[in-house]
Amino acid sequence: MDRRAFLSTVTGSLLAAPLAAGAQPAEKVYRVGVLSPGNPGPGIAAFGLGIRRLGWVPGQNLIIEQRFARGDLGRLPALAAELVSLKVDVILASSVAIPAARAATRRIPTVMTFAVDDPVEEGWVASLARPGGNLTGVTLHAPELTGKRLELIKSVLPGMRRVGILAWPRPGGLGQVRAAETAARSLSLQPHVVEVQEPSQYEGAFDALKRAGADALLVLSSSAFFAERRRIADLAVKHRLPLVGPFREVAEAGGLMAYGPNIVELWGQRVPVYVDRILKGAKPGDLPIEEPTKYELVLNLKTAKALGLTIPHSLLQRADQVIE
């Protein structure tokens, strides 16, 4: 090879290198849609931190599209359709938003983040171990915990006779109501169920509970109640009803006590794993649905003082957190 031919070959190689590099496809940017019946909460922030630990960087290789109904459940179908039109790769749906997500798509993988109803009983999945279809995630359905919550509130009010039960009227919520009524009767308590489905109904519901002679209040699991937890806690104190709820945020908002899973931890630790595995090729129908294995007791002593109650020392020792 003569000198001119050699230089021509080298020059061509050098020019080809950057062209080849420029021709390589950029890293794909995935989209995760969040569909919630309520308002933005701490779970989304926890998810952002959790997904980063798995190598995903929101705003770079991952875009999070958020849609909140803010209590107007009639908007959920349209919001779900928006996420589908954006061609998101995964949908995160909570509570009463899950049916809307399922109605909008049976193709896009959907991860339950706050499912309080039994996904098998609802017909959403074939089984917890092998869901099938496009739905998987975390279920918080644990009706047996209602009995535990009633035991806890009764340890503070040993003389209580009637317990109010705040319920969200929907087909899936009936199982929770039945479990609560059964648990109440097993503790020699008379249950009084009051249903609420609109924010304007809360005042009337609490008035009805007081007229019925309720000694305490059990709030059932619902994303709607979670979103309105401060209003509910304030009304409980106003009507002098010791309140026990399913999540720590209820006690932090002013309820007397809460017993249940830490949903922010689930958002930050378990939900990101599902999203990571799905974005890397796993089929949602092959990913088992998880149930919480850890529950925490949170007591609010400030509320106890406002209600003139004394928390037994034995209960204080069992608490995971005591709010002074």
Short mmCIF file of C-alpha atoms in Angstrom, two decimals:
data_model
loop_
_atom_site.label_atom_id
_atom_site.label_comp_id
_atom_site.label_asym_id
_atom_site.label_seq_id
_atom_site.Cartn_x
_atom_site.Cartn_y
_atom_site.Cartn_z
CA MET A 1 0.00 0.00 0.00
CA ASP A 2 1.52 3.43 -1.00
CA ARG A 3 1.59 6.41 1.34
CA ARG A 4 -1.36 8.18 -0.32
CA ALA A 5 -3.55 5.08 -0.04
CA PHE A 6 -2.54 4.59 3.61
CA LEU A 7 -3.44 8.19 4.56
CA SER A 8 -6.74 7.86 2.73
CA THR A 9 -7.58 4.71 4.68
CA VAL A 10 -6.66 6.28 8.04
CA THR A 11 -8.61 9.45 7.32
CA GLY A 12 -11.65 7.45 6.28
CA SER A 13 -11.47 5.41 9.48
CA LEU A 14 -11.23 8.49 11.65
CA LEU A 15 -14.19 10.08 9.93
CA ALA A 16 -16.24 6.91 10.15
CA ALA A 17 -15.75 6.54 13.90
CA PRO A 18 -17.73 9.63 14.97
CA LEU A 19 -20.39 8.93 12.35
CA ALA A 20 -20.88 5.43 13.73
CA ALA A 21 -21.02 6.75 17.28
CA GLY A 22 -23.57 9.37 16.26
CA ALA A 23 -25.68 6.71 14.58
CA GLN A 24 -26.08 4.72 17.82
CA PRO A 25 -29.57 5.08 19.29
CA ALA A 26 -29.95 7.23 22.40
CA GLU A 27 -30.98 5.56 25.66
CA LYS A 28 -34.72 4.95 25.69
CA VAL A 29 -36.78 7.14 27.96
CA TYR A 30 -39.60 5.23 29.69
CA ARG A 31 -42.83 6.68 31.00
CA VAL A 32 -44.59 5.71 34.22
CA GLY A 33 -48.14 6.93 34.74
CA VAL A 34 -49.57 7.54 38.22
CA LEU A 35 -53.36 7.35 38.56
CA SER A 36 -54.78 8.35 41.94
CA PRO A 37 -58.27 9.20 43.18
CA GLY A 38 -56.89 11.62 45.76
CA ASN A 39 -54.25 14.33 45.99
CA PRO A 40 -50.45 14.19 45.71
CA GLY A 41 -49.03 12.51 48.80
CA PRO A 42 -45.78 11.31 50.32
CA GLY A 43 -45.92 8.02 48.41
CA ILE A 44 -44.93 9.61 45.10
CA ALA A 45 -41.82 11.19 46.63
CA ALA A 46 -40.88 7.87 48.19
CA PHE A 47 -41.31 6.16 44.83
CA GLY A 48 -39.01 8.71 43.20
CA LEU A 49 -36.27 7.97 45.73
CA GLY A 50 -36.79 4.23 45.48
CA ILE A 51 -36.66 4.09 41.70
CA ARG A 52 -33.42 6.11 41.73
CA ARG A 53 -31.79 3.44 43.88
CA LEU A 54 -32.49 0.99 41.07
CA GLY A 55 -30.71 3.13 38.49
CA TRP A 56 -33.63 5.10 37.07
CA VAL A 57 -33.35 8.88 37.01
CA PRO A 58 -36.67 10.77 36.78
CA GLY A 59 -36.37 13.42 34.11
CA GLN A 60 -33.61 11.55 32.29
CA ASN A 61 -34.35 7.92 31.49
CA LEU A 62 -37.74 7.95 33.23
CA ILE A 63 -40.64 10.36 33.02
CA ILE A 64 -43.38 10.19 35.67
CA GLU A 65 -46.79 11.34 34.43
CA GLN A 66 -49.09 12.08 37.36
CA ARG A 67 -52.88 12.29 37.23
CA PHE A 68 -54.87 13.02 40.41
CA ALA A 69 -58.68 13.06 40.60
CA ARG A 70 -58.46 15.09 43.85
CA GLY A 71 -61.57 13.42 45.23
CA ASP A 72 -63.66 13.75 42.05
CA LEU A 73 -63.87 10.04 41.21
CA GLY A 74 -65.89 10.72 38.08
CA ARG A 75 -62.69 12.05 36.49
CA LEU A 76 -60.80 8.77 36.84
CA PRO A 77 -61.83 7.21 33.49
CA ALA A 78 -60.74 10.33 31.58
CA LEU A 79 -57.46 10.55 33.51
CA ALA A 80 -56.77 6.87 32.82
CA ALA A 81 -57.48 7.44 29.12
CA GLU A 82 -54.99 10.33 29.15
CA LEU A 83 -52.23 8.07 30.46
CA VAL A 84 -53.03 5.45 27.83
CA SER A 85 -52.90 8.10 25.09
CA LEU A 86 -49.45 9.13 26.33
CA LYS A 87 -48.35 5.52 25.72
CA VAL A 88 -46.91 5.11 29.19
CA ASP A 89 -44.97 1.89 29.78
CA VAL A 90 -46.42 1.23 33.25
CA ILE A 91 -49.41 2.57 35.19
CA LEU A 92 -49.38 2.86 38.98
CA ALA A 93 -52.97 2.76 40.24
CA SER A 94 -54.32 2.99 43.76
CA SER A 95 -57.58 1.88 45.35
CA VAL A 96 -60.68 2.96 43.43
CA ALA A 97 -58.48 4.05 40.51
CA ILE A 98 -57.64 0.41 39.75
CA PRO A 99 -60.96 -0.38 37.98
CA ALA A 100 -60.56 2.79 35.89
CA ALA A 101 -57.07 1.72 34.84
CA ARG A 102 -58.34 -1.76 33.97
CA ALA A 103 -61.21 -0.30 31.91
CA ALA A 104 -58.77 1.92 30.02
CA THR A 105 -56.26 -0.80 29.11
CA ARG A 106 -55.65 -4.51 29.44
CA ARG A 107 -52.32 -4.18 27.60
CA ILE A 108 -50.23 -1.66 29.55
CA PRO A 109 -48.71 -3.24 32.69
CA THR A 110 -50.46 -1.90 35.79
CA VAL A 111 -49.04 -1.99 39.32
CA MET A 112 -51.37 -1.72 42.32
CA THR A 113 -49.92 0.61 44.93
CA PHE A 114 -52.79 0.98 47.40
CA ALA A 115 -55.27 -1.85 46.82
CA VAL A 116 -57.54 -2.22 49.84
CA ASP A 117 -59.96 -4.64 48.18
CA ASP A 118 -59.29 -8.33 47.51
CA PRO A 119 -57.95 -8.41 43.91
CA VAL A 120 -58.95 -12.06 43.49
CA GLU A 121 -62.46 -11.56 44.85
CA GLU A 122 -62.86 -8.50 42.64
CA GLY A 123 -61.94 -10.60 39.61
CA TRP A 124 -58.94 -8.47 38.74
CA VAL A 125 -56.43 -11.34 38.91
CA ALA A 126 -56.50 -15.14 38.78
CA SER A 127 -54.50 -15.52 42.01
CA LEU A 128 -51.98 -13.66 44.14
CA ALA A 129 -49.21 -16.06 43.17
CA ARG A 130 -49.94 -15.99 39.42
CA PRO A 131 -52.01 -12.89 38.63
CA GLY A 132 -52.12 -13.35 34.86
CA GLY A 133 -53.07 -10.44 32.62
CA ASN A 134 -51.53 -7.00 33.01
CA LEU A 135 -52.08 -6.39 36.74
CA THR A 136 -49.78 -7.03 39.71
CA GLY A 137 -48.43 -5.08 42.68
CA VAL A 138 -49.17 -4.73 46.38
CA THR A 139 -52.47 -5.46 48.11
CA LEU A 140 -53.28 -4.00 51.50
CA HIS A 141 -56.41 -6.13 51.79
CA ALA A 142 -56.29 -7.52 55.33
CA PRO A 143 -59.79 -7.54 56.87
CA GLU A 144 -58.48 -9.53 59.84
CA LEU A 145 -56.70 -6.38 61.02
CA THR A 146 -60.02 -4.71 61.84
CA GLY A 147 -60.36 -7.01 64.86
CA LYS A 148 -56.90 -6.04 66.03
CA ARG A 149 -57.71 -2.34 65.70
CA LEU A 150 -60.88 -2.78 67.73
CA GLU A 151 -58.96 -4.65 70.43
CA LEU A 152 -56.52 -1.75 70.62
CA ILE A 153 -59.18 0.92 70.99
CA LYS A 154 -61.03 -1.20 73.54
CA SER A 155 -57.87 -1.44 75.65
CA VAL A 156 -58.12 2.34 76.02
CA LEU A 157 -61.91 2.30 76.49
CA PRO A 158 -62.64 -0.97 78.33
CA GLY A 159 -66.21 0.10 79.01
CA MET A 160 -67.12 0.90 75.42
CA ARG A 161 -70.29 -0.71 74.10
CA ARG A 162 -70.90 0.71 70.63
CA VAL A 163 -68.40 1.43 67.88
CA GLY A 164 -68.99 3.59 64.84
CA ILE A 165 -67.63 2.29 61.53
CA LEU A 166 -66.87 4.80 58.78
CA ALA A 167 -67.23 3.04 55.42
CA TRP A 168 -66.91 3.99 51.76
CA PRO A 169 -69.90 2.56 49.84
CA ARG A 170 -68.55 0.49 46.99
CA PRO A 171 -68.84 -3.20 46.08
CA GLY A 172 -65.29 -4.02 47.17
CA GLY A 173 -65.76 -2.28 50.51
CA LEU A 174 -68.50 -4.64 51.61
CA GLY A 175 -65.94 -7.24 52.68
CA GLN A 176 -64.31 -4.75 55.00
CA VAL A 177 -67.67 -3.81 56.51
CA ARG A 178 -68.60 -7.45 57.10
CA ALA A 179 -65.23 -8.16 58.73
CA ALA A 180 -65.56 -5.08 60.96
CA GLU A 181 -69.08 -5.99 62.06
CA THR A 182 -68.04 -9.57 62.81
CA ALA A 183 -64.97 -8.41 64.76
CA ALA A 184 -67.05 -5.91 66.75
CA ARG A 185 -69.60 -8.51 67.79
CA SER A 186 -66.84 -10.94 68.80
CA LEU A 187 -65.68 -8.26 71.25
CA SER A 188 -69.24 -7.71 72.54
CA LEU A 189 -69.46 -4.40 70.72
CA GLN A 190 -72.47 -3.16 68.79
CA PRO A 191 -71.39 -1.88 65.37
CA HIS A 192 -72.98 1.16 63.77
CA VAL A 193 -71.98 1.64 60.11
CA VAL A 194 -72.10 5.08 58.50
CA GLU A 195 -71.29 5.44 54.81
CA VAL A 196 -69.65 8.51 53.29
CA GLN A 197 -68.86 9.09 49.65
CA GLU A 198 -68.83 12.90 49.36
CA PRO A 199 -66.80 15.41 51.41
CA SER A 200 -70.02 17.27 52.21
CA GLN A 201 -71.35 14.20 54.03
CA TYR A 202 -68.72 14.03 56.79
CA GLU A 203 -70.38 16.45 59.21
CA GLY A 204 -73.69 14.62 58.95
CA ALA A 205 -71.99 11.25 59.39
CA PHE A 206 -70.38 12.30 62.66
CA ASP A 207 -73.62 13.79 63.91
CA ALA A 208 -75.32 10.47 63.18
CA LEU A 209 -72.62 8.56 65.06
CA LYS A 210 -73.06 10.71 68.15
CA ARG A 211 -76.84 10.33 68.01
CA ALA A 212 -76.36 6.57 67.79
CA GLY A 213 -74.27 6.65 70.96
CA ALA A 214 -70.96 5.56 69.46
CA ASP A 215 -68.14 5.41 72.01
CA ALA A 216 -65.33 5.27 69.43
CA LEU A 217 -64.77 5.25 65.68
CA LEU A 218 -63.14 2.71 63.38
CA VAL A 219 -62.16 4.12 59.98
CA LEU A 220 -61.94 1.49 57.26
CA SER A 221 -59.25 1.45 54.57
CA SER A 222 -59.98 3.77 51.66
CA SER A 223 -57.85 6.11 49.58
CA ALA A 224 -60.70 8.64 49.89
CA PHE A 225 -60.52 8.51 53.69
CA PHE A 226 -56.74 8.67 53.49
CA ALA A 227 -56.98 11.89 51.46
CA GLU A 228 -59.47 13.34 53.98
CA ARG A 229 -57.69 12.04 57.09
CA ARG A 230 -57.17 15.48 58.66
CA ARG A 231 -60.82 16.44 58.23
CA ILE A 232 -61.88 13.09 59.72
CA ALA A 233 -59.47 13.39 62.65
CA ASP A 234 -60.61 16.95 63.40
CA LEU A 235 -64.26 15.90 63.35
CA ALA A 236 -63.50 12.95 65.63
CA VAL A 237 -61.94 15.24 68.22
CA LYS A 238 -64.76 17.77 67.84
CA HIS A 239 -67.34 15.04 68.49
CA ARG A 240 -65.13 13.46 71.18
CA LEU A 241 -64.84 10.15 69.37
CA PRO A 242 -61.56 8.26 69.90
CA LEU A 243 -60.52 7.21 66.39
CA VAL A 244 -58.52 4.20 65.26
CA GLY A 245 -57.41 4.06 61.63
CA PRO A 246 -55.52 1.74 59.31
CA PHE A 247 -52.43 3.86 58.53
CA ARG A 248 -49.94 5.89 60.57
CA GLU A 249 -50.88 9.06 58.70
CA VAL A 250 -54.31 8.93 60.36
CA ALA A 251 -52.70 9.21 63.81
CA GLU A 252 -50.26 11.84 62.55
CA ALA A 253 -53.25 13.88 61.33
CA GLY A 254 -54.81 13.81 64.82
CA GLY A 255 -56.51 10.43 65.18
CA LEU A 256 -56.01 8.68 68.51
CA MET A 257 -54.24 5.63 67.07
CA ALA A 258 -53.45 3.70 63.92
CA TYR A 259 -52.44 0.14 63.23
CA GLY A 260 -51.44 -1.17 59.82
CA PRO A 261 -48.76 -1.27 57.14
CA ASN A 262 -46.48 1.66 56.34
CA ILE A 263 -47.69 2.64 52.89
CA VAL A 264 -44.89 5.14 52.29
CA GLU A 265 -42.35 2.37 52.83
CA LEU A 266 -44.24 0.18 50.37
CA TRP A 267 -44.23 3.00 47.81
CA GLY A 268 -40.52 3.50 48.32
CA GLN A 269 -39.35 -0.09 48.60
CA ARG A 270 -41.74 -2.51 46.89
CA VAL A 271 -43.47 -0.53 44.13
CA PRO A 272 -40.15 0.52 42.51
CA VAL A 273 -39.09 -3.14 42.31
CA TYR A 274 -42.20 -3.99 40.31
CA VAL A 275 -41.66 -1.07 37.94
CA ASP A 276 -37.97 -1.90 37.52
CA ARG A 277 -38.67 -5.54 36.69
CA ILE A 278 -41.44 -4.69 34.24
CA LEU A 279 -39.35 -2.07 32.42
CA LYS A 280 -36.62 -4.68 32.12
CA GLY A 281 -38.97 -7.11 30.42
CA ALA A 282 -40.85 -9.04 33.11
CA LYS A 283 -44.53 -9.75 32.47
CA PRO A 284 -46.83 -8.39 35.19
CA GLY A 285 -48.94 -11.54 35.10
CA ASP A 286 -45.89 -13.55 36.19
CA LEU A 287 -45.04 -11.31 39.16
CA PRO A 288 -46.73 -12.45 42.41
CA ILE A 289 -48.85 -9.90 44.23
CA GLU A 290 -47.32 -9.04 47.60
CA GLU A 291 -49.00 -8.50 50.95
CA PRO A 292 -47.43 -6.46 53.78
CA THR A 293 -45.59 -8.51 56.37
CA LYS A 294 -44.94 -5.71 58.86
CA TYR A 295 -47.49 -3.65 60.76
CA GLU A 296 -46.94 -0.69 63.05
CA LEU A 297 -48.82 0.88 65.94
CA VAL A 298 -48.81 4.68 66.23
CA LEU A 299 -50.37 6.50 69.21
CA ASN A 300 -51.19 10.20 69.48
CA LEU A 301 -50.87 11.34 73.10
CA LYS A 302 -51.81 14.91 72.22
CA THR A 303 -55.18 13.67 70.99
CA ALA A 304 -55.56 11.40 74.02
CA LYS A 305 -55.06 14.42 76.29
CA ALA A 306 -57.61 16.44 74.30
CA LEU A 307 -60.14 13.63 74.76
CA GLY A 308 -59.30 13.16 78.45
CA LEU A 309 -58.02 9.61 77.90
CA THR A 310 -55.14 7.76 79.48
CA ILE A 311 -53.22 5.32 77.29
CA PRO A 312 -52.28 2.16 79.23
CA HIS A 313 -48.56 1.79 79.84
CA SER A 314 -48.62 -1.67 78.29
CA LEU A 315 -49.93 -0.16 75.04
CA LEU A 316 -47.34 2.61 75.07
CA GLN A 317 -44.60 0.00 75.33
CA ARG A 318 -45.93 -1.80 72.26
CA ALA A 319 -46.14 1.33 70.11
CA ASP A 320 -43.75 1.84 67.20
CA GLN A 321 -44.24 5.59 67.49
CA VAL A 322 -45.77 7.84 70.13
CA ILE A 323 -46.76 11.36 69.06
CA GLU A 324 -46.35 13.68 72.04
#
